[in-house]
PDB file of C-alpha atoms and ligand atoms in Angstrom:
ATOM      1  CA  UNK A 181      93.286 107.977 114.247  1.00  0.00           C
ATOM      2  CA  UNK A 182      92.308 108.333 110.341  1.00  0.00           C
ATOM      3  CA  UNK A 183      91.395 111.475 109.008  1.00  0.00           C
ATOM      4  CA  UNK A 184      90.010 112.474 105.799  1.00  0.00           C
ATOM      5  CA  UNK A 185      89.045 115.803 105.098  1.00  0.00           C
ATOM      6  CA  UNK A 186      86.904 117.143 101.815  1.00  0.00           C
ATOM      7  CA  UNK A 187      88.663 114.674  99.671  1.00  0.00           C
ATOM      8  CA  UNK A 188      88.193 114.882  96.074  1.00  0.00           C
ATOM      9  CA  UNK A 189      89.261 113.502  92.998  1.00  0.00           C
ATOM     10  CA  UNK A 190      88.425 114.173  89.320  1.00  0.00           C
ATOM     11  CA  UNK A 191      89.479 111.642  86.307  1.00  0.00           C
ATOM     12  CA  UNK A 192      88.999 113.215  82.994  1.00  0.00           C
ATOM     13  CA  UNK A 193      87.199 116.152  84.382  1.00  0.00           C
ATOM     14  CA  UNK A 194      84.431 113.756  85.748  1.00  0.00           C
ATOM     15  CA  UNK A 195      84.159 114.011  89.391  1.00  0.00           C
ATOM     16  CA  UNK A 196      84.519 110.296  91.245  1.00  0.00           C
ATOM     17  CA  UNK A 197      85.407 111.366  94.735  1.00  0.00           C
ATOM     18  CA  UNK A 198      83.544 114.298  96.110  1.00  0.00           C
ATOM     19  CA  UNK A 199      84.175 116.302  99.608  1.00  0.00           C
ATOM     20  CA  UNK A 200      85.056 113.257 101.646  1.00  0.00           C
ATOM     21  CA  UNK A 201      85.186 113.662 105.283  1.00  0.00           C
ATOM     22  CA  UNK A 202      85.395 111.266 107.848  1.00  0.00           C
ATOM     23  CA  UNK A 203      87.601 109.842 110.500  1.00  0.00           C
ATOM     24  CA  UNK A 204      88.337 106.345 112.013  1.00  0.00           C
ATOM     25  CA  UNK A 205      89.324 105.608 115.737  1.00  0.00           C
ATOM     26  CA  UNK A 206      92.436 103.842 116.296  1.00  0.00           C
ATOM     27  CA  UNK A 207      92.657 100.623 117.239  1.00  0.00           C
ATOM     28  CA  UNK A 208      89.163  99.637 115.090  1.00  0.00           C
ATOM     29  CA  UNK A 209      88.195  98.153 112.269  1.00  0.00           C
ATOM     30  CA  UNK A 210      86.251 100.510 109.581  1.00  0.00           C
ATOM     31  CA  UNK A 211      84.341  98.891 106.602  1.00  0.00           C
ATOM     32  CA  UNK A 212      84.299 101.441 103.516  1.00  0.00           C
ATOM     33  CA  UNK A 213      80.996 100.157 101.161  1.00  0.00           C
ATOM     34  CA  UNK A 214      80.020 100.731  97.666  1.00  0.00           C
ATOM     35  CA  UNK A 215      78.764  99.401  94.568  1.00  0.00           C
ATOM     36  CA  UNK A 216      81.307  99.351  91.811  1.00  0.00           C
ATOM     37  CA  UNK A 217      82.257 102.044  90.521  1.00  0.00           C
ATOM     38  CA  UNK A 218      81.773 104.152  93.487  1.00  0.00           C
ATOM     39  CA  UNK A 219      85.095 105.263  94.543  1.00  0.00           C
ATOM     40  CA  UNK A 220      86.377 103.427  96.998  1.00  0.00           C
ATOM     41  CA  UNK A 221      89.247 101.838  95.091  1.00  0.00           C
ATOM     42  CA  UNK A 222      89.995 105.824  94.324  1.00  0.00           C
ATOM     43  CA  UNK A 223      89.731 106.789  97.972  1.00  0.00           C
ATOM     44  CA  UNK A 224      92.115 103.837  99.373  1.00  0.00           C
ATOM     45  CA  UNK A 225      94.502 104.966  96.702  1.00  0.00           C
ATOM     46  CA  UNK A 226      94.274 108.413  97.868  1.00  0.00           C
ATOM     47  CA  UNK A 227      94.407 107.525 101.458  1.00  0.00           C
ATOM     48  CA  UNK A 228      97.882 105.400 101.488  1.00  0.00           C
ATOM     49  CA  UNK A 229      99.206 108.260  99.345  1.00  0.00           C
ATOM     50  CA  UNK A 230      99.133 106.865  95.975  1.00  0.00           C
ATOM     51  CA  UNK A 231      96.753 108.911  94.289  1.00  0.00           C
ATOM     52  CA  UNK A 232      97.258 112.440  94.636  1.00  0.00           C
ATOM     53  CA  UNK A 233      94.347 114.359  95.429  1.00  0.00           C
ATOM     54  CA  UNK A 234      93.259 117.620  93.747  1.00  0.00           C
ATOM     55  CA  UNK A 235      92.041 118.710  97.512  1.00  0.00           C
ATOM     56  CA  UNK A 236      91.304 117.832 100.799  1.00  0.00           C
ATOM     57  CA  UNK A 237      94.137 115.694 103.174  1.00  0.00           C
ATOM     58  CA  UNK A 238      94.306 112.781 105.016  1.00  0.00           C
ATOM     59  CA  UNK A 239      95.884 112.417 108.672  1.00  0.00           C
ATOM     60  CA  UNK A 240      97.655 109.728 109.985  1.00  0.00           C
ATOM     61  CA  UNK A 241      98.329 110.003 113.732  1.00  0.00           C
ATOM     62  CA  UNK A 242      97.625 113.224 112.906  1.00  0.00           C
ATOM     63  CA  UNK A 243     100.700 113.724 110.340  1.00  0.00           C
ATOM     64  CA  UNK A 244      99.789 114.656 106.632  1.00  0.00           C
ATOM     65  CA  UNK A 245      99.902 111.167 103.975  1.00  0.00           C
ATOM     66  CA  UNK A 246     102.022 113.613 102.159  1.00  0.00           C
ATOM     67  CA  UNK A 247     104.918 113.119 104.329  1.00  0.00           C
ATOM     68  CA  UNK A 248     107.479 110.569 103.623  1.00  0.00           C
ATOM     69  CA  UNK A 249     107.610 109.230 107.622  1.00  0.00           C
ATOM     70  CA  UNK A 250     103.602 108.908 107.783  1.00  0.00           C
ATOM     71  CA  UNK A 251     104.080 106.148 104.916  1.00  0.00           C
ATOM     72  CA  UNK A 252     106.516 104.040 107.490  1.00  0.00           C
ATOM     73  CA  UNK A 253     103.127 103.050 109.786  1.00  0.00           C
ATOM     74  CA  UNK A 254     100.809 101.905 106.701  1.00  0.00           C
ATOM     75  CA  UNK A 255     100.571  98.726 104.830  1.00  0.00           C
ATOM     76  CA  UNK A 256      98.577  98.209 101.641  1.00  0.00           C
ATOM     77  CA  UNK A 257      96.670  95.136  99.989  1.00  0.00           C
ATOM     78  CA  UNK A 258      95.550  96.634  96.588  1.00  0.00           C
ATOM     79  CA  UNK A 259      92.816  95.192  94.921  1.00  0.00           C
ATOM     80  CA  UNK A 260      94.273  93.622  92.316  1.00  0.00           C
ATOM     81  CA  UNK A 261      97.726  92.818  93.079  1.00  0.00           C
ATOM     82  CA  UNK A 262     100.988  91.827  91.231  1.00  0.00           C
ATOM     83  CA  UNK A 263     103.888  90.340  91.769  1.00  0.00           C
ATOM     84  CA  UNK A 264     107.032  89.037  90.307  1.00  0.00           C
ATOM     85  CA  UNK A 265     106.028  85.699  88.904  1.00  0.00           C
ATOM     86  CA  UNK A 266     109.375  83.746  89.093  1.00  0.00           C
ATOM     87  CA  UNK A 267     109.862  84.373  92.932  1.00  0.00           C
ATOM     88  CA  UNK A 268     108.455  82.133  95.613  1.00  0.00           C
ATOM     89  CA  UNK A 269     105.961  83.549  97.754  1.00  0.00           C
ATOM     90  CA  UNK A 270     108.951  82.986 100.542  1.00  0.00           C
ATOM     91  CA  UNK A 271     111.515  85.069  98.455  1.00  0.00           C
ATOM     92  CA  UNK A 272     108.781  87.902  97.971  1.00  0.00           C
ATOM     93  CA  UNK A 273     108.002  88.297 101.366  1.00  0.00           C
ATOM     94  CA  UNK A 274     111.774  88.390 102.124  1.00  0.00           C
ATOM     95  CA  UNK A 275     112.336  91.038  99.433  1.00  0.00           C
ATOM     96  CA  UNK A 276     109.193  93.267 100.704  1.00  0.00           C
ATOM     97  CA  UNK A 277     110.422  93.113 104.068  1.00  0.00           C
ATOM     98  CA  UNK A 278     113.651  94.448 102.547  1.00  0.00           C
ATOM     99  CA  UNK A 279     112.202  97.330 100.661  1.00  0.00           C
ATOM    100  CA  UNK A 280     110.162  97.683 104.201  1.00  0.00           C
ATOM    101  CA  UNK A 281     111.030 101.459 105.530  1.00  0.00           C
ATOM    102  CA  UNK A 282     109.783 101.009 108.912  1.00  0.00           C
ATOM    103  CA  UNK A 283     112.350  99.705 110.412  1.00  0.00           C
ATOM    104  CA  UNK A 284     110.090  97.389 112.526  1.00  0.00           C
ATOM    105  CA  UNK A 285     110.921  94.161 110.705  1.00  0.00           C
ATOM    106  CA  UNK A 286     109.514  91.112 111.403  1.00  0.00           C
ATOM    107  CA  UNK A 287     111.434  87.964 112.993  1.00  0.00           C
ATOM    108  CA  UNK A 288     111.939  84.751 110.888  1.00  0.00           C
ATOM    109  CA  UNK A 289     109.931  83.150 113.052  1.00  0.00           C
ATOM    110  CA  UNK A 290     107.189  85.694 113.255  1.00  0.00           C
ATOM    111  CA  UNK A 291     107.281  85.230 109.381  1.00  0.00           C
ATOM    112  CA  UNK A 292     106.996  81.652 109.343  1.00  0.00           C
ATOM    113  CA  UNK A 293     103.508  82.359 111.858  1.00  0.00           C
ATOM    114  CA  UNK A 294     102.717  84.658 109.353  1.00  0.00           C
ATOM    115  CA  UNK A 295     102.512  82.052 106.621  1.00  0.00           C
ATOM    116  CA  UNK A 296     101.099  79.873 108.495  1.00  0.00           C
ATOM    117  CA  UNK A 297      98.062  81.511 109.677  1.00  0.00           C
ATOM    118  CA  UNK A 298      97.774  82.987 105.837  1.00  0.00           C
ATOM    119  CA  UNK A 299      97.829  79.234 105.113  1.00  0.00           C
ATOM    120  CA  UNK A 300     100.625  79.411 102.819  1.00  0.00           C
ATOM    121  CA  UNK A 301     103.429  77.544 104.483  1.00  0.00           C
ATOM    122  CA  UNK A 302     103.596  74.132 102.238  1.00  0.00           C
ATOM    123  CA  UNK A 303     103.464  76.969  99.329  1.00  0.00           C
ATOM    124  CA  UNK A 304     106.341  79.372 100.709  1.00  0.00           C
ATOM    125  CA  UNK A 305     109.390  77.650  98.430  1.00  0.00           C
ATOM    126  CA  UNK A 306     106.804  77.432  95.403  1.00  0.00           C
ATOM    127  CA  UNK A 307     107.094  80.183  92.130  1.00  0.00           C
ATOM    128  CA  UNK A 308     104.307  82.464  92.239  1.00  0.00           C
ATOM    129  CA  UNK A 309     103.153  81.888  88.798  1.00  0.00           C
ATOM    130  CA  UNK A 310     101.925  78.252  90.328  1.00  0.00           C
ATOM    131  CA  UNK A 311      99.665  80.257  92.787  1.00  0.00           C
ATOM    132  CA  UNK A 312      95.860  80.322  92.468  1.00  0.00           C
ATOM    133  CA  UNK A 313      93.825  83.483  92.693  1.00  0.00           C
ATOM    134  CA  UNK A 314      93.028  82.772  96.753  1.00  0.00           C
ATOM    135  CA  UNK A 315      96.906  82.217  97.380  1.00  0.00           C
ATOM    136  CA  UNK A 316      97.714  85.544  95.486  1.00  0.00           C
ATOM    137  CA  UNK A 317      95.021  87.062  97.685  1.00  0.00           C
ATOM    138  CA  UNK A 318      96.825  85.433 100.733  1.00  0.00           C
ATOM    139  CA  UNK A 319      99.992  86.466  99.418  1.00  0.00           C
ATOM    140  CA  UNK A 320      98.914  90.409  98.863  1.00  0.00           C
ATOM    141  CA  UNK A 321      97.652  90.532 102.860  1.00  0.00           C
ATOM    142  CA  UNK A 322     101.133  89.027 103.624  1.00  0.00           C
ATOM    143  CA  UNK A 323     102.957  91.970 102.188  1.00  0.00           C
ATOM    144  CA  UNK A 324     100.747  94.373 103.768  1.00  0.00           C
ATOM    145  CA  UNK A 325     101.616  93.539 107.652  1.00  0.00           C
ATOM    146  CA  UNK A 326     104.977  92.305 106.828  1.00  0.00           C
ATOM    147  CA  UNK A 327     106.262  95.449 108.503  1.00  0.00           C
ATOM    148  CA  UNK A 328     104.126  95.509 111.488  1.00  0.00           C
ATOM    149  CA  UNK A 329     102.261  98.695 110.263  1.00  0.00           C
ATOM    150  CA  UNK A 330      99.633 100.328 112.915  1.00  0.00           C
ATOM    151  CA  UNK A 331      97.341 101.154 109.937  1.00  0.00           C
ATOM    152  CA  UNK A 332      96.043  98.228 107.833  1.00  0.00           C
ATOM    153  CA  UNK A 333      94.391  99.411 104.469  1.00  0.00           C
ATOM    154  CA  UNK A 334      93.121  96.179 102.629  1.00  0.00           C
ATOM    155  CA  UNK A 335      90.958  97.236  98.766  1.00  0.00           C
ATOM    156  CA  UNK A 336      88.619  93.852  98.440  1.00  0.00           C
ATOM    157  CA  UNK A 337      90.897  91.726 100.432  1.00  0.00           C
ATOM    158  CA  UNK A 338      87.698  88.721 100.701  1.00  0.00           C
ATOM    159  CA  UNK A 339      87.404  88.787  97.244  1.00  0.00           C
ATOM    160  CA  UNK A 340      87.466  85.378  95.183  1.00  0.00           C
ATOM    161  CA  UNK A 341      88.484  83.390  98.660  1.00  0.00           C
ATOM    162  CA  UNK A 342      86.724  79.966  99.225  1.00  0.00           C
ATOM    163  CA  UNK A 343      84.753  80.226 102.493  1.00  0.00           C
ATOM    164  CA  UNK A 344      87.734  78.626 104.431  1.00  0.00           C
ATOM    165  CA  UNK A 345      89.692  81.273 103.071  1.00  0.00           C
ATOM    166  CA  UNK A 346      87.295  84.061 103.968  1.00  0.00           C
ATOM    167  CA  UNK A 347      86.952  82.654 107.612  1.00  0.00           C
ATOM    168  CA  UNK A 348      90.873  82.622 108.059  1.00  0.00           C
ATOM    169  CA  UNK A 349      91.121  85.611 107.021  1.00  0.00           C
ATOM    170  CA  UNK A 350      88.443  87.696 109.201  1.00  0.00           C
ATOM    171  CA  UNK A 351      89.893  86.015 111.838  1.00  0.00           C
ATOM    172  CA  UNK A 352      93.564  87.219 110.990  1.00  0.00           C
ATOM    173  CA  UNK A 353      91.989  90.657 110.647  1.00  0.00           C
ATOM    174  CA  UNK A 354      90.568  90.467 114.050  1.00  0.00           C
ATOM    175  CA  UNK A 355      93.727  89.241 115.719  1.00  0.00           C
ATOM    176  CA  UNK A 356      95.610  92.269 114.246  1.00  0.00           C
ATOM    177  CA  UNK A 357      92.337  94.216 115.898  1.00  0.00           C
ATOM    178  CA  UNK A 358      93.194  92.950 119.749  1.00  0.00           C
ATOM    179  CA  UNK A 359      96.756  93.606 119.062  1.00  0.00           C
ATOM    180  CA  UNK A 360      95.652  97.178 118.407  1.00  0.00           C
ATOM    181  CA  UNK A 361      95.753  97.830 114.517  1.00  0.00           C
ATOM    182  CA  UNK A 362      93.538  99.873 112.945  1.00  0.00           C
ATOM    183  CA  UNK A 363      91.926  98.344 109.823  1.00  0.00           C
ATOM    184  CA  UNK A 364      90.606 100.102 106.972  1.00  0.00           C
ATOM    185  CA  UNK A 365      88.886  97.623 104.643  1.00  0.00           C
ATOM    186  CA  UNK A 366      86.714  97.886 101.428  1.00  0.00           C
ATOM    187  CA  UNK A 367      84.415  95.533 100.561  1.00  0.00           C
ATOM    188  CA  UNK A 368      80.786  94.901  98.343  1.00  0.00           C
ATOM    189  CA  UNK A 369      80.103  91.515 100.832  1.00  0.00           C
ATOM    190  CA  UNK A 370      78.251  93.007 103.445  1.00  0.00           C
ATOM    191  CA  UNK A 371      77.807  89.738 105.704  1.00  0.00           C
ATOM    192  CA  UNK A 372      81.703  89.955 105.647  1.00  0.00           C
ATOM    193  CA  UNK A 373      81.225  93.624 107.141  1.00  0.00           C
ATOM    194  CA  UNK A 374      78.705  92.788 109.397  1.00  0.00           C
ATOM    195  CA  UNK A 375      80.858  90.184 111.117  1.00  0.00           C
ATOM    196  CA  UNK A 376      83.967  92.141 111.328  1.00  0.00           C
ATOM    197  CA  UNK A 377      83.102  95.857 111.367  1.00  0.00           C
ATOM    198  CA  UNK A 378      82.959  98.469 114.120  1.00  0.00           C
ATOM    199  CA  UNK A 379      81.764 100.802 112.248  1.00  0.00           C
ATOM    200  CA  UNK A 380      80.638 101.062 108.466  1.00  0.00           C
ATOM    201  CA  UNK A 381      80.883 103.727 105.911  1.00  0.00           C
ATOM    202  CA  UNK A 382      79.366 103.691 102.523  1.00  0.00           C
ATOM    203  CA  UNK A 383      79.635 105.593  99.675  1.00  0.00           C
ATOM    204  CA  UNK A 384      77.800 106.193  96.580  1.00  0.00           C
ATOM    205  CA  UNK A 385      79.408 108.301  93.284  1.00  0.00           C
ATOM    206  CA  UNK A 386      82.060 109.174  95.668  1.00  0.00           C
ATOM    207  CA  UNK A 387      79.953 110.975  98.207  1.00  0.00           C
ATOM    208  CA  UNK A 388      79.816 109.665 101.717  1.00  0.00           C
ATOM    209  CA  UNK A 389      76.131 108.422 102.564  1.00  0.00           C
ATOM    210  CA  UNK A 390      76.759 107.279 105.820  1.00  0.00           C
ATOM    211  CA  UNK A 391      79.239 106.692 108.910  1.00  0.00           C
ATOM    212  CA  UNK A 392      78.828 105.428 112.134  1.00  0.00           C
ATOM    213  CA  UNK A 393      78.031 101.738 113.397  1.00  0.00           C
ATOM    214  CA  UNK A 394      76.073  99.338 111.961  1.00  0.00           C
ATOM    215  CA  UNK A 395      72.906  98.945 114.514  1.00  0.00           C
ATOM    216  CA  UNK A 396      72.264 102.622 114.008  1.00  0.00           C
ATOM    217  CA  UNK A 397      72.530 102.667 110.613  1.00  0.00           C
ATOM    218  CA  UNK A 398      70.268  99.123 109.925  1.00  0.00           C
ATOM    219  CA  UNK A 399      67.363 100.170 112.756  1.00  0.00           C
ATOM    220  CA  UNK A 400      66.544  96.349 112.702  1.00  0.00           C
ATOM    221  CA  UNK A 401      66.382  95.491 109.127  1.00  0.00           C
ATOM    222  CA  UNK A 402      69.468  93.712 107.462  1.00  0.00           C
ATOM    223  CA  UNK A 403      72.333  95.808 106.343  1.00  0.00           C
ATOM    224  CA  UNK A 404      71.597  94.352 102.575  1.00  0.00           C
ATOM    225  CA  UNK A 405      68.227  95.801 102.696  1.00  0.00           C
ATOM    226  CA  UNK A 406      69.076  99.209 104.114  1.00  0.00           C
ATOM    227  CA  UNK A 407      71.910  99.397 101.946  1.00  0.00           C
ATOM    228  CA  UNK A 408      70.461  99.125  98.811  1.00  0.00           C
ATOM    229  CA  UNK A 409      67.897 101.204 100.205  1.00  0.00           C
ATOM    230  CA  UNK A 410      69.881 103.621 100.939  1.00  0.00           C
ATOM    231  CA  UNK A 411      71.684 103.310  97.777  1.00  0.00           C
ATOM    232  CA  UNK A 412      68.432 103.590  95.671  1.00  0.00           C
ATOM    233  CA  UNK A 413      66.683 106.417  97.528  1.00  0.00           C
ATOM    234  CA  UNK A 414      70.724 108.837  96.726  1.00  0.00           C
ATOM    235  CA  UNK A 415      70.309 107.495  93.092  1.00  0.00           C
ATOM    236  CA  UNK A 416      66.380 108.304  92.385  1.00  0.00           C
ATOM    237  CA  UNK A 417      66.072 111.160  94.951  1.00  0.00           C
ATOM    238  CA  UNK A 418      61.861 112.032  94.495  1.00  0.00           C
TER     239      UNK A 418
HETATM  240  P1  LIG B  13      85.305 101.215  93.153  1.00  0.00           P
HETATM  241  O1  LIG B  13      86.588 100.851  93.812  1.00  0.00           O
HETATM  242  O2  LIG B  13      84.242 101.640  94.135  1.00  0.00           O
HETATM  243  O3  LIG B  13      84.799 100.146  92.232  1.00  0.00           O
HETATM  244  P2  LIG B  13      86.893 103.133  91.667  1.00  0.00           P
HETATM  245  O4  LIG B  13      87.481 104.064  92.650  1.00  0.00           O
HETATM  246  O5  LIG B  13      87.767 102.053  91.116  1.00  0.00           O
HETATM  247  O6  LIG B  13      85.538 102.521  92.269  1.00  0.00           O
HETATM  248  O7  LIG B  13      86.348 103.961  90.433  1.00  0.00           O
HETATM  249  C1  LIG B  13      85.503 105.106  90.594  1.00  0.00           C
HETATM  250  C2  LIG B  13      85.313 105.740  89.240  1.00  0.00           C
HETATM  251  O8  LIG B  13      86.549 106.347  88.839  1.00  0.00           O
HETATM  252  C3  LIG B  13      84.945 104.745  88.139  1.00  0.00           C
HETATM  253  O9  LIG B  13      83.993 105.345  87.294  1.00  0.00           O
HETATM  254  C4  LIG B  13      86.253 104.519  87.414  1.00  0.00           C
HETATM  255  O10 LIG B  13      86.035 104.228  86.052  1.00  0.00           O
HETATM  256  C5  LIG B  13      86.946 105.869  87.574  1.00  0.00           C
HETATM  257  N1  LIG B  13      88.406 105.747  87.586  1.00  0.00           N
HETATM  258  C6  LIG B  13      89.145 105.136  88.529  1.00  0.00           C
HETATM  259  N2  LIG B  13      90.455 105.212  88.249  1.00  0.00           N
HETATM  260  C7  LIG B  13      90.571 105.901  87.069  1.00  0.00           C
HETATM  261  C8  LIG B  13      91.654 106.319  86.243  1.00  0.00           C
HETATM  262  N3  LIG B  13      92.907 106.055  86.568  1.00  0.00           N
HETATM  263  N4  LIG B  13      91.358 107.024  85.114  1.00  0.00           N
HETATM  264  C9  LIG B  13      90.074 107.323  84.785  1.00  0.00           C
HETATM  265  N5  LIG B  13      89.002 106.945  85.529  1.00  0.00           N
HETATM  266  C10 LIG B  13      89.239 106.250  86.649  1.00  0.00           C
END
């Protein structure tokens, strides 16, 4: 299980992630909504323990973010990756797998299914400065399961794919799902959410608005509609 407790986060004394709490069950796949600008990049940094906090903690298996060992079970697809340009996506894998600390490396074959289902195999001996923005994006996710992590943090990770693109990848995400990951994804494409999520939550100037599963939260209308809604009614309270 996730846990996040009263997380907060101040840039320039200007408050952009406020008394977070929430938790996600193992084994399920949480979609974390907001408009721009709303914290979420922030919170995913914080979560993976990048960011440091100024309070509040986060639980992994119910061990602190802060310790070294928690790190081992978490892979990360930031939102706007980088890489070393003059390695093939092949050789960066390799390398990531060797910085890996988990221990739980994966099998060359296992990699080569890896690249496969990422379609990226005909571009695995190619330099990455030849990639597009969708194989960078397939690339990223790569390097975030490499080490067979139980918790799956992905910041935008359907961003800028072609619909092919978008469909392998949900479907990636919900293999990792059945094999018992649990997946911790941002996004701003709610029909994306929608497809994949068991639960939502969304947040808005890095307060939490709502968690819990998307029926409940849409009572019939579209999630669009009842998230901008929602969205509106925190920003122009009456
Ligand atoms: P989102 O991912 O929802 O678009 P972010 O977490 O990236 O939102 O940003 C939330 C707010 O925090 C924004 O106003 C952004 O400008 C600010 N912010 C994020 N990172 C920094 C930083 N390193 N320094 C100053 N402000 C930051």
């Amino acid at each position: 299980m996730i846990k996040v407790e009263n997380l907060t986060k101040s840039y320039n004394e200007r408050i952009v992630v406020r008394g977070l709490s929430f938790e996600v069950k193992k084994g399920s796949i949480l979609g974390f909504l907001g408009a721009n600008g709303s914290g979420k990049t922030t919170t995913i940094k914080m979560m993976v323990g990048i960011t440091t906090p100024d309070s509040g903690k986060i639980f992994l298996d119910g061990k602190s973010i802060s310790e070294w060992e928690t790190k081992k079970i978490l892979g990360f697809m930031p939102e706007l990756p980088s890489f070393y340009e003059y390695l093939t996506g092949g050789e960066f894998l390799s390398f990531c797998e060797d910085l890996s600390i988990s221990g739980d490396s994966r099998k060359k074959k296992e990699l080569e299914e890896i690249f496969t289902k990422i379609g990226l195999l005909e571009a695995r001996d190619i330099p990455i400065r030849e990639y597009s923005k969708g194989m960078r994006q397939r690339l990223a996710f790569a390097q975030a399961i490499i080490h067979n992590p139980e918790y799956i943090f992905l910041d935008e990770p359907l961003d800028g794919l072609d619909p092919l693109g978008r469909k392998a990848f949900k479907q990636f995400i919900k293999e990792l799902k059945n094999e018992g990951k649990t997946i911790f994804f941002s996004s701003h494409i709610l029909f994306d959410a929608e497809e994949l999520c068991d639960e939502i939550a969304i947040i808005n100037k890095g307060e939490l608005l709502y968690k819990g599963n998307i029926p409940d939260f849409c009572k019939g209308r579209t999630l669009e509609r009842q998230f901008v809604d929602t969205v509106e009614a925190a920003n122009n309270p009456q």
